[in-house]
Every structure is written in C-alpha cells, then in structure tokens.
Amino acid sequence: QVQLVESGGGLVQPGASLRLSCTISGHTFSFHAMGWFRQAAGKEREFVAGITWRGGRATFADSAKGRFTISRDNAENAVYLQMNSLRPEDTAVYYCAADEGLPFPRGGTTPDEYDIWGQGTQVTVSS
C-alpha cells in the first residue's frame, strides 16, 4: 500500500523560505504525477504545483509562479516543494498527492485527479 508523508512545515516570517518534503513508501512504477495542494482555514483545497513522475514536467498555480519550485527524486521516492518569499496568504495545511496513473493518467490541477494523499503539514507565515 502506497503512503505519502509530508514534512518541513513550520512557522516563519514573511519573506522567509521553507522546503516541504513528501516521502513515498510503496511502489511508484505506475505513477503519472505528484502534486502539492494547500487548504487554508475555511477555504477549499487548492492546487499549488505538480510534476510528472517520469518526465519532470512542472506546472504551477499563478500564486506560486516565480516563488515556488517543485522537484522529485525518483531514486529516493520523494517530492519537494521549495517555497521562497513566503506571504501570510500562503498560510495553510499543505498536502502531497499522487496520481497513480491507473486506469489512465490524470494528475491535473484538481484534487479529484489524485488518488493518494498525505496527512498534511502546517505552514504558517506570520510576523
């Protein structure tokens, strides 16, 4: 059974950086894509960034472009979200998600295109 575990969240000041990690346990041979989503209090879960598992093609929400980068390490079964120039509006629980690629690949920008989710890690940006 595949499991995702996020880490790296915390409390930081505006302008600071954080690197979130998502460790994958289990088989990833069929994976199509990985995504990072976030959910602020009282709001819906929203797409932040995604990356295809084999090709490494990345996509970003407009709010993340120019500040966040996403990367994956296939050998280590891990995905990372580097967040720079953090703002108070980035405060949320951040979730890692996997599109297993079965029966067909999706891995887009909506939560229902992903099959497996981590438990989330809290990111708070406040002075």
PDB file of C-alpha atoms in Angstrom:
ATOM      1  CA  GLN A   1       0.000   0.000   0.000  1.00  0.00           C
ATOM      2  CA  VAL A   2       1.423   3.358  -1.049  1.00  0.00           C
ATOM      3  CA  GLN A   3       1.688   6.028   1.637  1.00  0.00           C
ATOM      4  CA  LEU A   4       2.751   9.665   1.475  1.00  0.00           C
ATOM      5  CA  VAL A   5       4.278  11.514   4.404  1.00  0.00           C
ATOM      6  CA  GLU A   6       4.858  15.262   4.327  1.00  0.00           C
ATOM      7  CA  SER A   7       7.374  17.144   6.441  1.00  0.00           C
ATOM      8  CA  GLY A   8       9.069  20.519   6.613  1.00  0.00           C
ATOM      9  CA  GLY A   9       6.237  22.805   7.617  1.00  0.00           C
ATOM     10  CA  GLY A  10       6.504  25.383  10.367  1.00  0.00           C
ATOM     11  CA  LEU A  11       6.097  28.974  11.468  1.00  0.00           C
ATOM     12  CA  VAL A  12       8.085  31.528   9.516  1.00  0.00           C
ATOM     13  CA  GLN A  13       8.101  35.272   8.986  1.00  0.00           C
ATOM     14  CA  PRO A  14       7.013  36.914   5.738  1.00  0.00           C
ATOM     15  CA  GLY A  15       9.762  36.750   3.144  1.00  0.00           C
ATOM     16  CA  ALA A  16      11.251  33.567   4.539  1.00  0.00           C
ATOM     17  CA  SER A  17      11.668  30.206   2.798  1.00  0.00           C
ATOM     18  CA  LEU A  18      10.596  26.679   3.569  1.00  0.00           C
ATOM     19  CA  ARG A  19      11.210  23.370   1.864  1.00  0.00           C
ATOM     20  CA  LEU A  20       8.496  20.778   2.114  1.00  0.00           C
ATOM     21  CA  SER A  21       9.257  17.122   1.558  1.00  0.00           C
ATOM     22  CA  CYS A  22       6.960  14.269   0.610  1.00  0.00           C
ATOM     23  CA  THR A  23       8.287  10.780   1.159  1.00  0.00           C
ATOM     24  CA  ILE A  24       6.626   7.949  -0.750  1.00  0.00           C
ATOM     25  CA  SER A  25       6.548   4.425   0.570  1.00  0.00           C
ATOM     26  CA  GLY A  26       5.491   1.611  -1.722  1.00  0.00           C
ATOM     27  CA  HIS A  27       5.580   1.026  -5.456  1.00  0.00           C
ATOM     28  CA  THR A  28       5.684   4.023  -7.763  1.00  0.00           C
ATOM     29  CA  PHE A  29       6.192   2.226 -11.089  1.00  0.00           C
ATOM     30  CA  SER A  30       2.790   3.304 -12.408  1.00  0.00           C
ATOM     31  CA  PHE A  31       2.844   6.838 -11.044  1.00  0.00           C
ATOM     32  CA  HIS A  32       1.993   9.555 -13.521  1.00  0.00           C
ATOM     33  CA  ALA A  33       2.308  12.710 -11.454  1.00  0.00           C
ATOM     34  CA  MET A  34       2.699  14.178  -7.998  1.00  0.00           C
ATOM     35  CA  GLY A  35       1.041  17.326  -6.751  1.00  0.00           C
ATOM     36  CA  TRP A  36       1.143  19.764  -3.870  1.00  0.00           C
ATOM     37  CA  PHE A  37      -2.133  21.238  -2.686  1.00  0.00           C
ATOM     38  CA  ARG A  38      -2.969  23.509   0.210  1.00  0.00           C
ATOM     39  CA  GLN A  39      -6.022  24.242   2.275  1.00  0.00           C
ATOM     40  CA  ALA A  40      -6.401  27.371   4.358  1.00  0.00           C
ATOM     41  CA  ALA A  41      -8.889  27.544   7.202  1.00  0.00           C
ATOM     42  CA  GLY A  42     -12.418  27.880   5.848  1.00  0.00           C
ATOM     43  CA  LYS A  43     -11.334  27.511   2.239  1.00  0.00           C
ATOM     44  CA  GLU A  44     -11.329  24.767  -0.338  1.00  0.00           C
ATOM     45  CA  ARG A  45      -8.254  22.743  -1.122  1.00  0.00           C
ATOM     46  CA  GLU A  46      -6.328  24.336  -3.964  1.00  0.00           C
ATOM     47  CA  PHE A  47      -3.603  23.280  -6.365  1.00  0.00           C
ATOM     48  CA  VAL A  48      -0.138  24.720  -5.759  1.00  0.00           C
ATOM     49  CA  ALA A  49       2.230  22.781  -8.019  1.00  0.00           C
ATOM     50  CA  GLY A  50       2.554  19.475  -9.821  1.00  0.00           C
ATOM     51  CA  ILE A  51       5.238  17.454 -11.534  1.00  0.00           C
ATOM     52  CA  THR A  52       5.146  14.420 -13.805  1.00  0.00           C
ATOM     53  CA  TRP A  53       6.907  11.476 -12.234  1.00  0.00           C
ATOM     54  CA  ARG A  54       8.983  10.379 -15.216  1.00  0.00           C
ATOM     55  CA  GLY A  55       9.443  13.492 -17.319  1.00  0.00           C
ATOM     56  CA  GLY A  56       9.668  16.014 -14.503  1.00  0.00           C
ATOM     57  CA  ARG A  57       7.393  18.489 -16.255  1.00  0.00           C
ATOM     58  CA  ALA A  58       6.210  21.039 -13.713  1.00  0.00           C
ATOM     59  CA  THR A  59       3.093  23.180 -13.506  1.00  0.00           C
ATOM     60  CA  PHE A  60       2.262  25.912 -11.016  1.00  0.00           C
ATOM     61  CA  ALA A  61      -0.705  27.849  -9.774  1.00  0.00           C
ATOM     62  CA  ASP A  62      -0.466  31.546 -10.536  1.00  0.00           C
ATOM     63  CA  SER A  63       0.039  32.237  -6.831  1.00  0.00           C
ATOM     64  CA  ALA A  64       3.140  30.029  -6.827  1.00  0.00           C
ATOM     65  CA  LYS A  65       4.808  31.074 -10.066  1.00  0.00           C
ATOM     66  CA  GLY A  66       8.146  32.749  -9.556  1.00  0.00           C
ATOM     67  CA  ARG A  67       8.282  31.884  -5.841  1.00  0.00           C
ATOM     68  CA  PHE A  68       7.871  28.114  -5.560  1.00  0.00           C
ATOM     69  CA  THR A  69       9.698  25.294  -7.285  1.00  0.00           C
ATOM     70  CA  ILE A  70       8.809  21.609  -7.336  1.00  0.00           C
ATOM     71  CA  SER A  71      11.210  18.744  -7.839  1.00  0.00           C
ATOM     72  CA  ARG A  72      11.263  14.985  -7.498  1.00  0.00           C
ATOM     73  CA  ASP A  73      13.856  12.378  -6.751  1.00  0.00           C
ATOM     74  CA  ASN A  74      12.749   9.110  -8.330  1.00  0.00           C
ATOM     75  CA  ALA A  75      15.557   7.134  -6.736  1.00  0.00           C
ATOM     76  CA  GLU A  76      14.647   8.382  -3.269  1.00  0.00           C
ATOM     77  CA  ASN A  77      10.878   8.263  -3.912  1.00  0.00           C
ATOM     78  CA  ALA A  78      10.450  11.836  -2.792  1.00  0.00           C
ATOM     79  CA  VAL A  79       8.946  15.090  -3.983  1.00  0.00           C
ATOM     80  CA  TYR A  80       9.898  18.537  -2.756  1.00  0.00           C
ATOM     81  CA  LEU A  81       8.302  21.962  -2.719  1.00  0.00           C
ATOM     82  CA  GLN A  82      10.723  24.843  -2.255  1.00  0.00           C
ATOM     83  CA  MET A  83       8.815  27.921  -1.182  1.00  0.00           C
ATOM     84  CA  ASN A  84      10.518  31.309  -1.237  1.00  0.00           C
ATOM     85  CA  SER A  85       9.305  34.807  -0.442  1.00  0.00           C
ATOM     86  CA  LEU A  86       6.508  33.439   1.684  1.00  0.00           C
ATOM     87  CA  ARG A  87       3.493  35.612   2.363  1.00  0.00           C
ATOM     88  CA  PRO A  88       0.834  35.478   5.077  1.00  0.00           C
ATOM     89  CA  GLU A  89      -1.652  34.308   2.451  1.00  0.00           C
ATOM     90  CA  ASP A  90       0.464  31.185   1.954  1.00  0.00           C
ATOM     91  CA  THR A  91      -0.609  30.035   5.406  1.00  0.00           C
ATOM     92  CA  ALA A  92      -2.343  26.678   5.041  1.00  0.00           C
ATOM     93  CA  VAL A  93      -2.040  22.963   5.525  1.00  0.00           C
ATOM     94  CA  TYR A  94      -0.006  21.641   2.607  1.00  0.00           C
ATOM     95  CA  TYR A  95      -0.762  18.212   1.192  1.00  0.00           C
ATOM     96  CA  CYS A  96       1.195  15.946  -1.087  1.00  0.00           C
ATOM     97  CA  ALA A  97      -0.832  13.854  -3.535  1.00  0.00           C
ATOM     98  CA  ALA A  98      -0.131  11.133  -6.066  1.00  0.00           C
ATOM     99  CA  ASP A  99      -1.815  10.235  -9.322  1.00  0.00           C
ATOM    100  CA  GLU A 100      -1.189   6.515  -9.630  1.00  0.00           C
ATOM    101  CA  GLY A 101      -1.805   6.683 -13.355  1.00  0.00           C
ATOM    102  CA  LEU A 102      -4.365   3.899 -13.243  1.00  0.00           C
ATOM    103  CA  PRO A 103      -6.525   3.213 -15.160  1.00  0.00           C
ATOM    104  CA  PHE A 104      -5.262   6.259 -17.034  1.00  0.00           C
ATOM    105  CA  PRO A 105      -3.060   9.251 -16.164  1.00  0.00           C
ATOM    106  CA  ARG A 106      -4.661  12.469 -14.923  1.00  0.00           C
ATOM    107  CA  GLY A 107      -2.538  14.493 -12.497  1.00  0.00           C
ATOM    108  CA  GLY A 108      -4.015  17.879 -13.246  1.00  0.00           C
ATOM    109  CA  THR A 109      -4.906  20.781 -11.036  1.00  0.00           C
ATOM    110  CA  THR A 110      -7.964  19.457  -9.214  1.00  0.00           C
ATOM    111  CA  PRO A 111      -7.961  17.224  -6.119  1.00  0.00           C
ATOM    112  CA  ASP A 112     -10.138  14.557  -7.718  1.00  0.00           C
ATOM    113  CA  GLU A 113      -7.381  13.815 -10.243  1.00  0.00           C
ATOM    114  CA  TYR A 114      -5.189  12.374  -7.488  1.00  0.00           C
ATOM    115  CA  ASP A 115      -5.589   9.024  -5.785  1.00  0.00           C
ATOM    116  CA  ILE A 116      -3.391   9.078  -2.693  1.00  0.00           C
ATOM    117  CA  TRP A 117      -2.931  11.831  -0.123  1.00  0.00           C
ATOM    118  CA  GLY A 118      -0.622  12.530   2.763  1.00  0.00           C
ATOM    119  CA  GLN A 119      -1.741  13.764   6.152  1.00  0.00           C
ATOM    120  CA  GLY A 120      -0.587  17.332   5.528  1.00  0.00           C
ATOM    121  CA  THR A 121       1.916  19.684   7.125  1.00  0.00           C
ATOM    122  CA  GLN A 122       1.072  23.107   8.539  1.00  0.00           C
ATOM    123  CA  VAL A 123       2.741  26.186   7.111  1.00  0.00           C
ATOM    124  CA  THR A 124       2.164  29.442   8.968  1.00  0.00           C
ATOM    125  CA  VAL A 125       3.563  32.729   7.705  1.00  0.00           C
ATOM    126  CA  SER A 126       3.256  35.460  10.284  1.00  0.00           C
ATOM    127  CA  SER A 127       5.262  38.281  11.809  1.00  0.00           C
TER     128      SER A 127
END
